[in-house]
Coordinates of N, CA, C and O and ligand atoms in Angstrom, one line a residue:
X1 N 0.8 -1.2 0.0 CA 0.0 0.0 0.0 C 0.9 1.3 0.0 O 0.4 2.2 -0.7
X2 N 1.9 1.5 0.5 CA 2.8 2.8 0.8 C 4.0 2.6 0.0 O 4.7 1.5 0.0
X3 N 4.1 3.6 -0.7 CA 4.6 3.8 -1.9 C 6.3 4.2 -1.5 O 6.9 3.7 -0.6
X4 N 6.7 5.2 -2.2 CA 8.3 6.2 -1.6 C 7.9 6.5 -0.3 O 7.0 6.4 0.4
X5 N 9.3 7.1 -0.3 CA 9.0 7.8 1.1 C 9.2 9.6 0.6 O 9.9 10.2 -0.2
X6 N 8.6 9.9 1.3 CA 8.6 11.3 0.5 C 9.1 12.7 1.3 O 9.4 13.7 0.9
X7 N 9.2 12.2 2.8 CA 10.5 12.9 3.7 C 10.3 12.3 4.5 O 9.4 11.5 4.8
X8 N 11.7 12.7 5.4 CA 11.4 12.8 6.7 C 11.8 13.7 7.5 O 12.9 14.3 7.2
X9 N 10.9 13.9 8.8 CA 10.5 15.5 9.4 C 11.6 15.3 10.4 O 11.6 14.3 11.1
X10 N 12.4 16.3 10.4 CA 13.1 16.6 11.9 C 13.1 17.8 12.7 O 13.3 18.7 11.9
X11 N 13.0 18.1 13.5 CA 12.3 19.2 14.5 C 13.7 19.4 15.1 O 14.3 18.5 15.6
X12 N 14.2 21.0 15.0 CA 14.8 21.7 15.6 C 14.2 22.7 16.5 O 13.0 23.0 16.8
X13 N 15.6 23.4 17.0 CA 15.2 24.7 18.0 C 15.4 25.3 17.1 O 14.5 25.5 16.3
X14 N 16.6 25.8 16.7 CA 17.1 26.6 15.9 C 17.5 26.6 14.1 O 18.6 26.5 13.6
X15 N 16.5 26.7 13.5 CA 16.2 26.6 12.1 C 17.8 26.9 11.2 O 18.4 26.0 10.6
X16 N 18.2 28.2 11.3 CA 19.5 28.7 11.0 C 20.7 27.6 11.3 O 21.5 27.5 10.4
X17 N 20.9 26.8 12.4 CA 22.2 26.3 12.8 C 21.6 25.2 11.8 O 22.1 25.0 10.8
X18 N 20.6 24.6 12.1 CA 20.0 23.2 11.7 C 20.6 23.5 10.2 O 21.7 23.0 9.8
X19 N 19.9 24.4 9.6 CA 20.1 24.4 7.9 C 21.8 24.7 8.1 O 22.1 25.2 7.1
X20 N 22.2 24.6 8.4 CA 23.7 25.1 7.8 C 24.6 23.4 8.1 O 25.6 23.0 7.5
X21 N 23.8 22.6 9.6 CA 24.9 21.5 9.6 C 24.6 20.7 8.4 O 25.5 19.9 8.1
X22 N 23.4 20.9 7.4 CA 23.2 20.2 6.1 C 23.5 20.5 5.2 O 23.3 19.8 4.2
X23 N 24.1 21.8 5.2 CA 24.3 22.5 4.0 C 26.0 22.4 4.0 O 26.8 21.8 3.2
X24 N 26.3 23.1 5.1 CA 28.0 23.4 5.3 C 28.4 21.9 5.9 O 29.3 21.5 5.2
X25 N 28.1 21.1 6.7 CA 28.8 19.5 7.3 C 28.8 18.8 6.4 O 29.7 18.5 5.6
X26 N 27.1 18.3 6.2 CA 26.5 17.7 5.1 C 26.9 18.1 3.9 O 27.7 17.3 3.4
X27 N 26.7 18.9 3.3 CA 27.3 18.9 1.9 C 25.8 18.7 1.1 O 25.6 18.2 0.0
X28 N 24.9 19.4 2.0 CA 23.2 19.1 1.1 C 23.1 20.1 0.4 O 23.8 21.1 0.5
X29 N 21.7 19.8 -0.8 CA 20.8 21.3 -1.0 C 20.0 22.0 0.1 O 19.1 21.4 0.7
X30 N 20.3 23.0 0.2 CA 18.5 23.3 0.9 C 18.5 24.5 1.0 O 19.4 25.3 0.9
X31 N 17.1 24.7 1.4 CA 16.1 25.9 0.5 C 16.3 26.7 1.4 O 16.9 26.3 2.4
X32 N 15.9 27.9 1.5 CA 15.6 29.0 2.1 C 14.3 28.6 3.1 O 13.4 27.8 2.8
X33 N 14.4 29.3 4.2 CA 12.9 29.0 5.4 C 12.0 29.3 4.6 O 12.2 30.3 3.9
X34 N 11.0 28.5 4.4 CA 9.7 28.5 4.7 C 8.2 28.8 5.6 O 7.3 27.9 5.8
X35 N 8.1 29.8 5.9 CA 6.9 30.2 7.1 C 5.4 29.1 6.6 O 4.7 29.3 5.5
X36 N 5.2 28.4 7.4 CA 3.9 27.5 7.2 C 3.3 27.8 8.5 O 3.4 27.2 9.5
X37 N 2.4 29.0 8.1 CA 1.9 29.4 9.7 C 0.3 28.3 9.5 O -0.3 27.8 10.5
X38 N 0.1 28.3 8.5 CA -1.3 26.7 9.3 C -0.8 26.0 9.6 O -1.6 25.4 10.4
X39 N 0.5 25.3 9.5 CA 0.7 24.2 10.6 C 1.5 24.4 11.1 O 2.3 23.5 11.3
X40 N 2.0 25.8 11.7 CA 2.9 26.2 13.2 C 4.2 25.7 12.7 O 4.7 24.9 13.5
X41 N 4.8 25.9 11.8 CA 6.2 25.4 11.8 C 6.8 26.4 10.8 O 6.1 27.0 10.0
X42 N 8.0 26.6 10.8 CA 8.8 26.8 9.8 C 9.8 26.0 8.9 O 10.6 25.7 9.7
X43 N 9.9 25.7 8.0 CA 10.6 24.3 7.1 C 11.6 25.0 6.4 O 11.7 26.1 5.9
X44 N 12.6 23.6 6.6 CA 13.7 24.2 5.3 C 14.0 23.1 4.6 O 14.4 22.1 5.3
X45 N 13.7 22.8 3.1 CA 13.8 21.7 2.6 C 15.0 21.3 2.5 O 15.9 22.2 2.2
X46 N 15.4 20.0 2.8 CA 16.9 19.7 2.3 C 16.8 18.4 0.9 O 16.4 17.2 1.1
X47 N 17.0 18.6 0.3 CA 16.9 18.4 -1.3 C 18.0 16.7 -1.4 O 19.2 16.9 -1.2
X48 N 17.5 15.4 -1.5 CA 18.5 14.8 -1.8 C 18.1 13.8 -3.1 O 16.9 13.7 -3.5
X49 N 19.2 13.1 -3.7 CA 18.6 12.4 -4.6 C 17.5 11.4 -4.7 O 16.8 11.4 -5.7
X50 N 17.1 10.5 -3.5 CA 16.0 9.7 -3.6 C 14.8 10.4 -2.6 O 13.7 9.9 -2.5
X51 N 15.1 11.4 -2.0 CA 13.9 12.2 -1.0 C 14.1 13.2 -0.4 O 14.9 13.9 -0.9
X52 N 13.5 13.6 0.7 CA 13.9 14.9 1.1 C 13.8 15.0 2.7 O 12.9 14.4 3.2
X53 N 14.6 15.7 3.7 CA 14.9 15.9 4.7 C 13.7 17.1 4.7 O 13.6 18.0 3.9
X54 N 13.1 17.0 5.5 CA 12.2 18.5 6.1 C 12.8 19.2 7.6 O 12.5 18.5 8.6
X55 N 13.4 20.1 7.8 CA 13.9 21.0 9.3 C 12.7 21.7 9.8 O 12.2 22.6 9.1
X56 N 12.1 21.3 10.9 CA 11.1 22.3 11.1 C 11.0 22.7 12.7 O 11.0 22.1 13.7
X57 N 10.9 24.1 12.4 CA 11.4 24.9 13.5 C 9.7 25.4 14.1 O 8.8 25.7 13.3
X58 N 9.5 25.3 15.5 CA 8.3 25.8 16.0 C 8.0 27.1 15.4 O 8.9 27.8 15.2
X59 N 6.4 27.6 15.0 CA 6.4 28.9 14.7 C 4.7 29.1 15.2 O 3.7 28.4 14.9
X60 N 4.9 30.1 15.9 CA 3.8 30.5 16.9 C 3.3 29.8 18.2 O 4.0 28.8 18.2
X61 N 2.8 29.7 19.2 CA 2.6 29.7 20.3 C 2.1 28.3 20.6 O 2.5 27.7 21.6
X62 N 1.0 27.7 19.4 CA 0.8 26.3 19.2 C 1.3 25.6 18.3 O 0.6 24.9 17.6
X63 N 2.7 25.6 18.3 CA 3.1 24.7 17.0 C 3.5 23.2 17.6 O 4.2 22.7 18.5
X64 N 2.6 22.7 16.7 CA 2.6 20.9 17.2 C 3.7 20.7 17.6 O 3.8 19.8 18.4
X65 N 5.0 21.2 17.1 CA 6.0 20.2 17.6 C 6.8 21.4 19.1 O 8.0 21.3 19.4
X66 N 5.8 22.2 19.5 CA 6.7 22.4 20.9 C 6.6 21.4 21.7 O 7.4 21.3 22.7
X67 N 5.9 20.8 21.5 CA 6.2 19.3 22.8 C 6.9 18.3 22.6 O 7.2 17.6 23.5
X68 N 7.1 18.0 21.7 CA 8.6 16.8 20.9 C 9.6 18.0 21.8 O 10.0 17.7 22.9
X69 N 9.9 19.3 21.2 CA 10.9 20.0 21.6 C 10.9 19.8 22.8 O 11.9 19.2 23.1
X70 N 10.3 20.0 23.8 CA 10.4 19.9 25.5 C 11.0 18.4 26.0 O 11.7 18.0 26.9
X71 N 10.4 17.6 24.8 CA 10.6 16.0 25.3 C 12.7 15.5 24.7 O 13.6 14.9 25.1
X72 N 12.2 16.6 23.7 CA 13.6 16.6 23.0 C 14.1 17.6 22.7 O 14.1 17.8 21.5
X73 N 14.7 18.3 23.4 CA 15.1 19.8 23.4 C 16.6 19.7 22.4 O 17.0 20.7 21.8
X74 N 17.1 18.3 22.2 CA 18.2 18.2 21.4 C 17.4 18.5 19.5 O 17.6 19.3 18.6
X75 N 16.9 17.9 19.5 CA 15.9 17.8 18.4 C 15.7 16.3 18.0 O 16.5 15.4 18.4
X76 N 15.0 16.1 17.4 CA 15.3 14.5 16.2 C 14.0 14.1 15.9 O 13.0 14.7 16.4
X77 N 13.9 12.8 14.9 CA 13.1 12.8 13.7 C 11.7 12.6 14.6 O 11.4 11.6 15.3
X78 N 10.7 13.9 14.1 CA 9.5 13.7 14.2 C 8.6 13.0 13.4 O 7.9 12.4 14.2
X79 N 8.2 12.8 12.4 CA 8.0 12.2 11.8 C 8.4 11.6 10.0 O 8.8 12.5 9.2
X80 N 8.3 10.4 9.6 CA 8.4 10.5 8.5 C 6.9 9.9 7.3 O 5.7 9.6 7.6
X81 N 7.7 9.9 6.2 CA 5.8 10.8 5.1 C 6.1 9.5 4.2 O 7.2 9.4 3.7
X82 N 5.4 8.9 4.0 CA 4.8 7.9 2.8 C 3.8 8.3 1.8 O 2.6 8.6 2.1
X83 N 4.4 8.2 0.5 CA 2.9 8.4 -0.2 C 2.2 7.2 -0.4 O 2.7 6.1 -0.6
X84 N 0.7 7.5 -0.3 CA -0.2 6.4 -1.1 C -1.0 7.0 -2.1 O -1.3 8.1 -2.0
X85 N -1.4 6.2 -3.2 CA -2.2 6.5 -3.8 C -3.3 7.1 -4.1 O -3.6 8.0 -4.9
X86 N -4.0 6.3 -3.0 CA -5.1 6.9 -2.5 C -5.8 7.1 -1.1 O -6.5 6.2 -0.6
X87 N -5.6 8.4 -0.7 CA -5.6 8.1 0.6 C -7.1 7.9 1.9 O -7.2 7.5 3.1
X88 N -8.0 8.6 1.0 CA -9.0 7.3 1.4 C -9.1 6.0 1.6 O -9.6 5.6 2.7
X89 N -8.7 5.1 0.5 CA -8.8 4.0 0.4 C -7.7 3.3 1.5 O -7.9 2.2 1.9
X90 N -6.6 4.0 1.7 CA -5.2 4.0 2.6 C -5.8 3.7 4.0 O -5.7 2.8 4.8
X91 N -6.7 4.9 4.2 CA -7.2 5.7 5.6 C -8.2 4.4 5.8 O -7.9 3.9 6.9
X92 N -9.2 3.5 5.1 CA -10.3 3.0 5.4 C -9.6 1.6 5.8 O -9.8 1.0 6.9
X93 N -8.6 1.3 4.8 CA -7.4 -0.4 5.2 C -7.5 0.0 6.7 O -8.2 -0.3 7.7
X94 N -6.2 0.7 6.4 CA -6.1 1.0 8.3 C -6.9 1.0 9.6 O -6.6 0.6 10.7
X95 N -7.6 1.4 9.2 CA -8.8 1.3 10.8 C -9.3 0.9 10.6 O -10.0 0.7 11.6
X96 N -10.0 0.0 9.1 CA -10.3 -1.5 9.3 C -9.5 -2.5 10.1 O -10.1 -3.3 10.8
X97 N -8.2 -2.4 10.0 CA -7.3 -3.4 10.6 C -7.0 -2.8 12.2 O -6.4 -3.6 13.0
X98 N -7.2 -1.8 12.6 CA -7.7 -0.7 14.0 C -6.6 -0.2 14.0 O -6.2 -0.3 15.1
X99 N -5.3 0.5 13.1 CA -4.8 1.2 13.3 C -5.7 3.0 13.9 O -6.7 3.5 13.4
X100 N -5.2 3.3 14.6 CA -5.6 4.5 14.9 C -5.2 6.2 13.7 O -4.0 6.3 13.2
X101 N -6.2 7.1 13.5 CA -5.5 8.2 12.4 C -6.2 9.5 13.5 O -7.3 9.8 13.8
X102 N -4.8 10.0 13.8 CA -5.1 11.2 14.3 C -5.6 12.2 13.7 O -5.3 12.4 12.5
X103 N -6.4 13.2 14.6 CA -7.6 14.3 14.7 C -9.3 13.6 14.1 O -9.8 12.6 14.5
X104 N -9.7 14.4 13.3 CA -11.0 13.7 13.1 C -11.1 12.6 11.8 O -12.1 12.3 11.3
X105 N -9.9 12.1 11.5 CA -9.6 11.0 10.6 C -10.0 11.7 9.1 O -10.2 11.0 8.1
X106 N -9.9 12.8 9.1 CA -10.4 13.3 7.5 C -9.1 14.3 6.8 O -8.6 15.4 7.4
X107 N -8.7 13.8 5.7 CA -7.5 14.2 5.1 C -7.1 16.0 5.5 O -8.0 16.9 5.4
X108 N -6.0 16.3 5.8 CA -5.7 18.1 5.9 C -5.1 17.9 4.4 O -5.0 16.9 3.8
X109 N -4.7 19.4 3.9 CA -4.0 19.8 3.2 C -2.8 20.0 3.8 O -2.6 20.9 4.7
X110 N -1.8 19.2 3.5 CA -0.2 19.4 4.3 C 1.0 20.5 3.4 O 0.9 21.4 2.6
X111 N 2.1 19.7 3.9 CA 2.9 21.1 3.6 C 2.6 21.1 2.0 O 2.2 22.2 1.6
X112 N 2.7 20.4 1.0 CA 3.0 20.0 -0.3 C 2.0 20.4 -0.7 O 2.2 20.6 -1.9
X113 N 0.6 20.8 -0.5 CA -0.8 20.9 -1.0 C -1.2 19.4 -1.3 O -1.8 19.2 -2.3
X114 N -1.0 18.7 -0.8 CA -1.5 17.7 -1.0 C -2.2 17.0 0.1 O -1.6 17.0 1.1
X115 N -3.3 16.5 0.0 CA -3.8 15.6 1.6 C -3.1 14.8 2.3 O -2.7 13.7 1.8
X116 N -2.9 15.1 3.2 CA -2.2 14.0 4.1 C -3.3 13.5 5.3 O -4.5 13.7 5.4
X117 N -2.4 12.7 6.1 CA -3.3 12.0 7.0 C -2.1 11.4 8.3 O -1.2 10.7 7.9
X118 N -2.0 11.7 9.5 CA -1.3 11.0 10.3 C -1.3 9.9 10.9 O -2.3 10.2 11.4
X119 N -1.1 9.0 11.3 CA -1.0 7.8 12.1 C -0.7 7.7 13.5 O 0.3 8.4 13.6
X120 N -0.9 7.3 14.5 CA -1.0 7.1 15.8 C 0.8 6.5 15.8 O 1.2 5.5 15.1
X121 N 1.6 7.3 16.7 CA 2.9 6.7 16.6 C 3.0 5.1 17.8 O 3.9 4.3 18.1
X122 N 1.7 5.2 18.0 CA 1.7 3.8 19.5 C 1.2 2.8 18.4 O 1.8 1.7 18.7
X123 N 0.3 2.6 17.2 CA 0.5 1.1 15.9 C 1.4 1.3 15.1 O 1.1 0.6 14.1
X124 N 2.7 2.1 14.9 CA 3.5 1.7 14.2 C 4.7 2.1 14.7 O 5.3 3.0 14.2
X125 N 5.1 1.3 16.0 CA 6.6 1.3 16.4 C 7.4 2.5 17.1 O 8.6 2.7 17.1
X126 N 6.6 3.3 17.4 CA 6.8 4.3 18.0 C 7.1 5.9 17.0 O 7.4 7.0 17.5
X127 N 6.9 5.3 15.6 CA 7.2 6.7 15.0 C 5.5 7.1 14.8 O 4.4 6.5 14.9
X128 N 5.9 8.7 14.5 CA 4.7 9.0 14.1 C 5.0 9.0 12.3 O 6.0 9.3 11.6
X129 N 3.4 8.5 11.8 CA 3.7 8.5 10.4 C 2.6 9.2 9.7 O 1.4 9.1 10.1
X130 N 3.0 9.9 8.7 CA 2.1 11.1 7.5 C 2.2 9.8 6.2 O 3.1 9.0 5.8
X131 N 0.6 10.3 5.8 CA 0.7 9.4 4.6 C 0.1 10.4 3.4 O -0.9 11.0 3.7
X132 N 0.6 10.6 2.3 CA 0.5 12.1 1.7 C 0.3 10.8 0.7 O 0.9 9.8 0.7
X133 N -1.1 11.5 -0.7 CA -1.6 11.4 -1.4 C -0.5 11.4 -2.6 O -0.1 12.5 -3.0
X134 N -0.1 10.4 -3.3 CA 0.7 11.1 -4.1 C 0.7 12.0 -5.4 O 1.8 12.4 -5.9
Ligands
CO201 CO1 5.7 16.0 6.9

């Protein structure tokens, strides 16, 4: 059912140092900040040949990941993103089989413009998982 992988999310404090240990250590692409004030974060793409690193720095007062930050004040990987085809049909497998899909189980528009959908990180091994529409 889940196709590439289409990033994966890492949560910093500091967006600026973050982008530079991938750019300047690493030896990556990546983009200029990003402000995604509907989902409280700021992102910096890091560009590689088979997928993409996302940096996402808290932005505003409720940004979902100030509590990863508290739990993990160092930072590290918040979630990573699978596409499916279709993600209804994705979303209905799943909680047929009782995985759990956080908020009211109905697709958002995520960072890409595309639907996504989250996954409960306690049915799949402790990560949390995005499954984006491909
Ligand atoms: Co994501």
């Amino acid at each position: 059912m889940i196709g590439r992988l289409n990033h994966v999310a890492i949560a910093v404090r500091d967006l600026a140092a973050a982008a530079a240990v991938y750019r300047d250590t690493l030896g990556a692409a990546v983009s200029t900040p990003v402000p995604q004030p509907a989902h409280g974060v700021t992102v910096v793409f890091v560009t590689l040949a088979n997928t993409k690193i996302e940096l996402l720095e808290p932005l505003g007062p409720d940004s979902p990941i100030a509590r990863f930050l508290e739990r993990s004040p160092d930072g590290g990987i918040h979630h990573v993103c699978y596409e499916v085809d279709d993600i209804i049909a994705a979303r209905d497998r799943l909680q047929a089989s009782g995985a759990r899909v956080l908020g009211d189980g109905e697709p958002k528009t995520g960072a890409h413009g595309k639907p996504v959908l989250f996954l409960h990180p306690k049915d799949f091994l402790g990560t949390l998982i995005e499954l984006e529409q491909a």
